[in-house]
């Protein structure tokens, strides 16, 4: 098999069946306390053991994979031997997204993916572009010169409204803050003592569990209401919710409210926070890199000259796209993906047992100096066609890969470029905190305390256009 040869060839020959090296950790919990104390630093340190690093989290055997060829093997080439990792099967995560696209397996996943796929076809997605621009334009029309804002909070609100409007044809502007707050409460348990949550149950009446379960009920109410309204109106608005409602199994049965709820919640969550983070980190990086920001503004002025962007402009907004790519390289919203091995297997001479948890970190591999010169520099210019073509496929994988790759990849890229262009035409941001932001690797890579900025109006023709909606 070619792939197998690649893997062995890329990192040298070893006798078969060895255990990979790795940190020992404590007697009972293994490396879990160290991992929880400073997750990103731990991921960096563990890399020193090699490309495949073995360790123990409590009773679980865990491997970290840092080599793009190995990542390709697990996510794509040999994907059949893996299911999602334990971290996605915790009671907490189950309560959050149930058995939706992100977490389901086997035939159930295949069926749901097939049903959802048409909503993400390129052509379909293009029709969402106007909504994205309209909503962004509406949001910024209220912004004032010099006002202080948390740009991360704004991006979260905006992308949530957009995903709900485009995929479920509902306007939740009135409730976006509430939904945002509830979702934030729900993802909290993933930030603290994250890995213990693999094991603990959310039914114990601790304060964290109580607020988590209360938040879950609140969000359920909103989601079930969306479903009930659509069922009772009987209208097919052509959006994802209509498609899911109309879908029949071969035996004629339809999705239950519970299944629908899980899919809707999955898309609520997967479809807004990651995109919001890409935008937030892009604004953060632009504010610190005036030369890149200048180039960005030149492109906007040249391509748009003050008017609002449309989907047709995207092919000419190349530099904006590179900004998105480079932001996701340095601050990947999904900073790691996890799998569990079904059968034992050999990787580069190391034996990996059935049941082992495998983690591959965008955070580490996308900052690896073997693949990216000056890895910590924000340098969108690096993304030439030649550079992209020469890169090992899984050295850069912000959207994962293989059969379980992100279904919203094009949706997200289009949204990020259109929102960067819409907002960047009229405003730039200066950072209000001098200190480096602290990172919170929860479910996704968040700024722990938001991104406080001062809003600065740009002097372009764009200042005199009128907002298209009230
Ligand atoms: C910049 C934005 C985004 C990033 C970085 C991102 C990243 C990812 C990654 C890494 C995965 C694979 C997880 C794994 O292999 O375990 C994934 C899966 C998924 N994403 Fe995204 N995503 C983004 C935007 C979106 C959007 C906009 C949507 C929907 C509107 C979406 C919906 C999903 C779904 C449903 C899955 C599960 C797919 C499956 O297993 O079949 N994502 N995403």
XYZ file of C-alpha atoms and ligand atoms in Angstrom:
513
model
C 0.000 0.000 0.000
C 1.409 3.348 -1.030
C 0.228 5.154 2.049
C 1.791 2.629 4.385
C 5.083 2.990 2.552
C 4.883 6.749 2.846
C 4.339 6.570 6.539
C 7.264 4.287 7.240
C 9.418 6.076 4.710
C 8.793 9.510 6.124
C 10.025 8.835 9.607
C 12.484 5.958 9.206
C 12.332 2.182 9.752
C 11.786 0.638 13.139
C 11.120 -2.908 14.291
C 7.379 -3.600 14.392
C 5.228 -3.710 17.470
C 7.030 -1.280 19.783
C 5.277 1.017 22.209
C 5.658 4.661 21.253
C 7.617 6.795 23.732
C 5.911 9.423 25.867
C 5.597 11.117 29.261
C 4.812 8.845 32.200
C 2.645 11.084 34.360
C 1.305 10.230 37.835
C 0.428 6.823 39.182
C -3.356 7.153 39.044
C -4.355 9.918 36.659
C -1.381 9.629 34.301
C -0.719 12.902 32.442
C -4.267 14.212 32.900
C -3.465 16.862 35.559
C -0.584 18.216 33.459
C -2.746 18.279 30.362
C -5.539 20.076 32.191
C -3.192 22.611 33.798
C -2.013 24.077 30.483
C -3.329 22.110 27.546
C -1.575 23.951 24.715
C 1.792 23.998 26.464
C 1.447 20.285 27.177
C 0.710 19.551 23.521
C 3.863 21.479 22.559
C 6.036 19.732 25.154
C 4.835 16.246 24.295
C 6.004 16.774 20.727
C 9.581 16.467 21.970
C 9.106 12.697 22.291
C 8.640 12.337 18.535
C 5.890 12.225 15.943
C 3.917 9.530 17.780
C 3.651 10.004 21.532
C 2.013 7.565 23.900
C 0.627 8.459 27.323
C -2.080 7.565 29.805
C -5.115 9.619 30.822
C -6.427 7.833 33.904
C -7.233 4.380 32.474
C -7.182 5.400 28.792
C -4.251 4.866 26.431
C -3.792 8.023 24.389
C -1.545 8.806 21.437
C -0.765 12.246 20.060
C 0.145 12.286 16.347
C 2.165 15.188 14.974
C 3.173 13.974 11.519
C 0.926 14.944 8.562
C 1.341 11.495 6.957
C 0.135 9.793 10.126
C -2.749 12.228 10.445
C -3.758 11.439 6.871
C -3.607 7.729 7.645
C -6.027 8.047 10.576
C -8.434 10.659 9.222
C -8.541 9.599 5.576
C -6.662 6.558 4.266
C -7.644 4.158 7.012
C -10.667 6.055 8.380
C -12.706 2.829 8.615
C -10.664 1.669 11.566
C -11.652 4.685 13.674
C -14.636 6.196 15.411
C -14.807 9.567 17.129
C -12.862 9.779 20.372
C -14.231 9.334 23.874
C -14.174 13.096 24.399
C -17.168 13.328 22.032
C -19.061 10.584 23.810
C -19.212 12.095 27.280
C -22.593 12.638 28.935
C -21.926 16.390 28.671
C -21.349 16.345 24.955
C -24.250 13.968 24.413
C -26.574 16.313 26.274
C -25.331 19.175 24.114
C -25.487 17.789 20.563
C -26.937 14.305 21.106
C -26.526 12.055 18.149
C -26.159 14.689 15.431
C -23.805 14.719 12.451
C -20.725 15.527 14.485
C -21.097 12.590 16.865
C -23.084 9.854 15.113
C -21.394 6.820 13.568
C -21.950 4.151 10.947
C -25.156 3.972 8.915
C -26.905 6.610 10.961
C -24.117 9.123 10.251
C -24.097 8.194 6.546
C -27.809 8.785 6.227
C -27.722 12.119 8.035
C -24.731 13.305 6.045
C -26.473 12.386 2.786
C -29.567 14.300 3.871
C -27.690 17.400 4.940
C -25.233 17.498 2.045
C -27.472 19.325 -0.486
C -27.763 22.304 1.869
C -23.987 22.679 1.605
C -23.496 22.356 -2.145
C -21.502 25.250 -3.533
C -24.382 26.559 -5.599
C -26.753 26.469 -2.665
C -24.252 28.166 -0.444
C -23.815 31.030 -2.901
C -27.428 31.929 -2.285
C -26.604 32.509 1.394
C -24.058 35.239 0.541
C -26.544 38.100 0.485
C -27.866 37.230 3.934
C -24.332 37.161 5.312
C -23.531 40.619 3.952
C -26.917 42.090 4.942
C -26.639 40.882 8.520
C -23.059 42.148 8.867
C -23.989 45.507 7.375
C -26.957 45.793 9.714
C -24.755 45.076 12.715
C -22.050 47.610 11.913
C -24.478 50.366 10.988
C -24.931 50.918 14.732
C -21.207 51.151 15.505
C -19.688 54.495 16.475
C -16.224 55.955 16.045
C -13.997 55.267 19.075
C -16.467 53.092 20.929
C -15.118 50.117 22.858
C -16.445 46.709 21.862
C -15.705 43.052 22.449
C -15.189 41.997 18.847
C -15.376 38.308 19.731
C -18.824 38.733 21.260
C -19.974 40.652 18.178
C -18.697 37.957 15.823
C -20.389 35.193 17.862
C -23.705 36.995 17.720
C -23.428 37.723 14.018
C -22.478 34.211 12.909
C -25.198 32.686 15.089
C -27.842 34.888 13.464
C -26.474 33.983 10.028
C -26.447 30.227 10.518
C -29.980 30.249 11.911
C -31.268 32.416 9.060
C -29.524 30.526 6.245
C -30.059 26.950 7.400
C -33.340 27.263 9.295
C -34.848 30.383 7.747
C -35.561 31.855 11.159
C -34.599 35.251 12.456
C -33.394 35.118 16.023
C -31.955 38.644 16.202
C -34.164 39.278 19.234
C -32.831 36.199 20.984
C -29.277 35.970 19.682
C -27.785 37.342 22.884
C -29.791 34.944 24.990
C -28.869 31.955 22.825
C -25.230 33.078 22.854
C -25.275 33.325 26.643
C -26.879 29.936 27.045
C -24.434 28.290 24.647
C -21.548 29.910 26.534
C -22.836 28.404 29.792
C -23.088 25.054 28.096
C -19.548 24.955 26.765
C -18.055 26.037 30.111
C -17.610 22.523 31.498
C -15.366 21.796 28.538
C -12.916 24.474 29.592
C -12.161 23.429 33.127
C -10.816 20.026 33.990
C -11.771 19.089 30.476
C -10.590 15.539 30.438
C -12.230 14.537 33.714
C -15.488 15.195 31.921
C -14.693 12.218 29.729
C -15.479 10.124 32.695
C -17.791 11.988 35.046
C -21.512 12.084 34.755
C -23.588 15.241 34.392
C -26.445 13.891 36.495
C -24.697 14.624 39.790
C -26.260 17.768 41.328
C -23.075 19.900 41.351
C -23.440 23.653 40.602
C -21.727 23.260 37.194
C -24.033 20.413 36.270
C -27.111 22.274 37.446
C -26.371 25.369 35.366
C -25.367 23.180 32.414
C -28.625 21.263 32.517
C -30.694 24.424 32.985
C -28.947 25.978 29.949
C -29.575 22.817 27.959
C -33.295 23.022 28.743
C -33.447 26.671 27.707
C -31.844 26.003 24.373
C -33.994 22.921 23.827
C -37.082 25.120 24.227
C -35.889 27.406 21.438
C -34.930 24.551 19.119
C -38.142 22.564 19.678
C -40.119 25.747 19.076
C -38.370 26.244 15.722
C -39.223 22.658 14.771
C -42.845 22.867 15.946
C -43.443 26.137 14.086
C -42.153 24.668 10.865
C -44.088 21.411 11.265
C -47.321 23.264 11.895
C -46.862 25.785 9.073
C -46.206 22.858 6.727
C -44.316 25.224 4.439
C -41.233 24.064 2.578
C -38.920 27.040 2.495
C -36.190 25.023 0.792
C -33.773 25.376 3.705
C -31.989 22.635 5.626
C -34.726 22.329 8.222
C -37.328 21.723 5.494
C -35.102 19.125 3.877
C -34.612 17.285 7.153
C -38.328 17.450 7.945
C -39.271 16.111 4.534
C -36.714 13.299 4.541
C -38.078 9.770 4.613
C -36.323 6.505 5.314
C -36.816 3.622 2.900
C -39.564 2.319 5.217
C -41.328 5.671 5.040
C -40.479 6.782 8.578
C -39.428 10.353 9.235
C -36.992 11.917 11.648
C -38.318 12.269 15.171
C -38.268 15.633 16.943
C -35.410 14.342 19.029
C -33.280 13.506 15.958
C -34.131 16.858 14.422
C -33.228 18.617 17.642
C -29.805 16.924 17.670
C -29.070 17.968 14.095
C -30.233 21.525 14.666
C -28.160 21.845 17.853
C -25.113 20.407 16.091
C -25.383 22.975 13.323
C -26.118 25.795 15.790
C -22.912 24.997 17.544
C -20.578 23.705 14.821
C -21.816 26.326 12.386
C -21.281 29.516 14.317
C -18.601 29.417 16.963
C -15.796 28.208 14.688
C -16.553 30.844 12.045
C -16.841 33.556 14.696
C -13.474 32.528 16.085
C -11.794 32.666 12.687
C -13.058 36.227 12.285
C -12.156 37.238 15.831
C -8.608 35.953 15.526
C -8.270 37.585 12.103
C -9.220 41.008 13.557
C -6.833 40.406 16.432
C -3.950 39.559 14.085
C -4.739 42.413 11.680
C -4.704 44.893 14.558
C -1.171 43.787 15.391
C 0.160 43.719 11.837
C -0.256 47.127 10.183
C 1.467 46.117 6.942
C -0.919 43.206 6.426
C -3.823 45.439 7.374
C -2.742 47.997 4.749
C -2.578 45.346 2.059
C -6.013 44.135 3.118
C -7.473 47.640 2.862
C -5.853 48.172 -0.556
C -7.542 45.028 -1.848
C -10.927 46.080 -0.476
C -10.634 49.566 -1.975
C -9.523 48.201 -5.314
C -12.082 45.395 -5.651
C -15.086 47.009 -3.967
C -14.411 50.747 -3.996
C -16.866 51.331 -1.196
C -19.797 49.130 -2.247
C -20.921 46.049 -0.343
C -19.366 42.757 -1.481
C -21.293 39.959 -3.188
C -20.439 36.319 -3.798
C -19.247 37.291 -7.289
C -16.416 39.357 -5.730
C -14.950 36.425 -3.803
C -12.577 35.206 -6.550
C -10.963 38.671 -6.525
C -10.723 38.935 -2.746
C -7.669 36.680 -2.763
C -5.716 38.504 -0.093
C -8.704 38.457 2.264
C -8.926 34.703 1.729
C -5.242 34.328 2.581
C -5.826 36.301 5.778
C -8.520 33.775 6.688
C -6.232 30.841 5.880
C -3.323 32.254 7.838
C -5.518 33.126 10.844
C -6.809 29.558 10.942
C -3.242 28.278 10.727
C -2.124 30.217 13.804
C -5.373 30.088 15.768
C -7.250 27.031 14.513
C -10.797 27.215 15.937
C -10.832 23.409 16.047
C -7.384 23.030 17.612
C -7.492 19.233 17.700
C -9.464 16.265 16.410
C -9.791 12.917 18.154
C -10.440 9.315 17.167
C -10.615 5.901 18.836
C -9.039 2.847 17.206
C -11.471 -0.021 16.584
C -8.740 -2.625 15.924
C -5.103 -2.493 16.897
C -2.788 -1.262 14.159
C 0.838 -0.407 13.429
C 1.967 3.096 12.647
C 5.564 3.765 11.714
C 6.589 0.610 13.561
C 4.658 1.369 16.744
C 1.837 -0.868 17.902
C -1.312 1.036 18.791
C -3.900 -1.035 20.688
C -7.634 -1.298 20.018
C -9.494 1.310 22.067
C -6.564 3.767 22.037
C -7.519 7.442 21.799
C -5.683 9.325 19.057
C -5.379 13.090 18.988
C -4.128 15.209 16.128
C -3.597 18.863 16.831
C -3.945 21.600 14.247
C -2.475 23.788 16.971
C 0.845 21.875 16.829
C 1.192 20.658 13.246
C 0.174 23.981 11.701
C 2.934 25.678 13.717
C 5.568 23.068 12.882
C 8.769 24.650 11.534
C 9.324 21.606 9.294
C 6.421 22.837 7.156
C 6.048 26.544 7.896
C 9.011 28.916 7.848
C 8.842 31.418 10.730
C 5.880 29.463 12.082
C 4.624 32.047 14.552
C 4.657 34.928 12.070
C 1.295 36.098 10.714
C 2.208 36.137 7.051
C -0.737 35.668 4.630
C 1.650 36.092 1.679
C 3.020 32.598 2.372
C -0.124 31.069 0.833
C 0.983 31.078 -2.800
C -0.323 28.302 -5.015
C 3.159 26.860 -5.178
C 3.460 26.792 -1.379
C 0.047 25.160 -0.938
C 0.811 22.533 -3.555
C 4.143 21.669 -1.944
C 2.709 21.235 1.549
C 1.998 17.711 2.879
C -1.796 17.437 2.714
C -2.337 17.196 6.453
C 0.214 19.799 7.540
C -2.710 22.237 7.350
C -6.118 20.772 8.210
C -8.340 23.362 9.896
C -11.442 21.550 8.598
C -10.221 18.025 9.388
C -10.237 15.574 6.491
C -11.429 12.254 5.099
C -15.075 11.183 5.313
C -15.703 13.146 8.529
C -14.289 16.412 7.160
C -16.248 19.549 7.939
C -19.476 19.722 5.947
C -19.483 23.521 6.361
C -16.029 24.171 4.877
C -17.179 26.258 1.872
C -19.953 27.871 3.866
C -17.388 29.000 6.438
C -14.785 30.247 3.964
C -17.384 32.207 2.063
C -18.775 33.694 5.253
C -15.368 34.662 6.611
C -14.283 36.397 3.386
C -17.603 38.226 2.960
C -17.708 39.392 6.568
C -14.049 40.444 6.569
C -14.755 42.496 3.442
C -18.053 44.010 4.637
C -16.716 45.031 8.034
C -13.140 45.820 6.931
C -14.394 48.327 4.369
C -15.771 50.561 7.041
C -13.881 49.814 10.237
C -10.546 48.818 11.635
C -9.840 47.917 15.229
C -7.175 48.805 17.726
C -6.617 46.459 20.626
C -7.529 47.773 24.051
C -5.433 45.388 26.078
C -1.654 45.613 25.807
C -1.083 42.188 27.207
C -1.157 39.059 25.137
C -4.605 37.529 25.235
C -4.944 34.337 27.174
C -6.234 31.379 25.230
C -8.951 29.052 26.405
C -8.777 25.690 24.674
C -12.308 24.560 25.488
C -14.191 22.777 22.729
C -12.655 25.332 20.419
C -9.776 27.768 20.765
C -11.304 30.841 22.371
C -9.935 34.097 23.748
C -10.472 33.615 27.488
C -11.716 37.151 28.116
C -12.980 38.195 24.697
C -11.101 40.628 22.447
C -11.623 44.200 23.637
C -11.084 46.728 20.836
C -11.638 50.365 19.979
C -13.590 50.860 16.770
C -11.979 53.151 14.203
C -13.899 54.306 11.161
C -11.995 54.055 7.878
C -11.972 56.935 5.451
C -13.254 55.395 2.243
C -16.230 55.898 -0.029
C -17.833 53.075 1.939
C -18.753 55.523 4.677
C -21.525 57.085 2.711
C -23.451 53.997 1.671
C -26.706 53.298 3.418
C -27.572 50.187 5.306
C -29.855 47.945 3.273
C -32.125 46.880 6.103
C -33.468 48.669 9.122
C -13.951 28.185 10.238
C -15.008 27.463 10.486
C -15.011 25.977 10.766
C -14.007 25.147 11.185
C -12.563 25.524 11.515
C -14.572 23.816 11.285
C -13.843 22.685 11.647
C -14.357 21.417 11.621
C -13.574 20.216 11.836
C -12.079 20.172 12.158
C -14.408 19.148 11.707
C -14.025 17.681 11.797
C -14.098 17.141 13.190
C -13.550 15.725 13.272
O -12.950 15.210 12.346
O -13.732 15.112 14.329
C -15.733 19.667 11.441
C -16.859 18.890 11.263
C -18.123 19.416 11.083
N -18.450 20.729 10.882
Fe -17.164 22.294 10.811
N -15.890 23.876 10.942
C -16.202 25.166 10.599
C -17.426 25.635 10.157
C -18.575 24.895 10.060
C -19.860 25.382 9.605
C -20.105 26.806 9.101
C -20.739 24.357 9.717
C -22.202 24.302 9.389
C -22.920 25.303 9.041
C -20.005 23.212 10.225
C -20.555 21.970 10.491
C -19.815 20.838 10.745
C -20.403 19.499 10.870
C -21.893 19.161 10.796
C -19.343 18.621 11.079
C -19.450 17.098 11.231
C -19.358 16.489 9.863
C -19.420 14.974 9.841
O -18.879 14.315 10.726
O -20.015 14.445 8.887
N -18.694 23.576 10.423
N -15.668 21.050 11.375
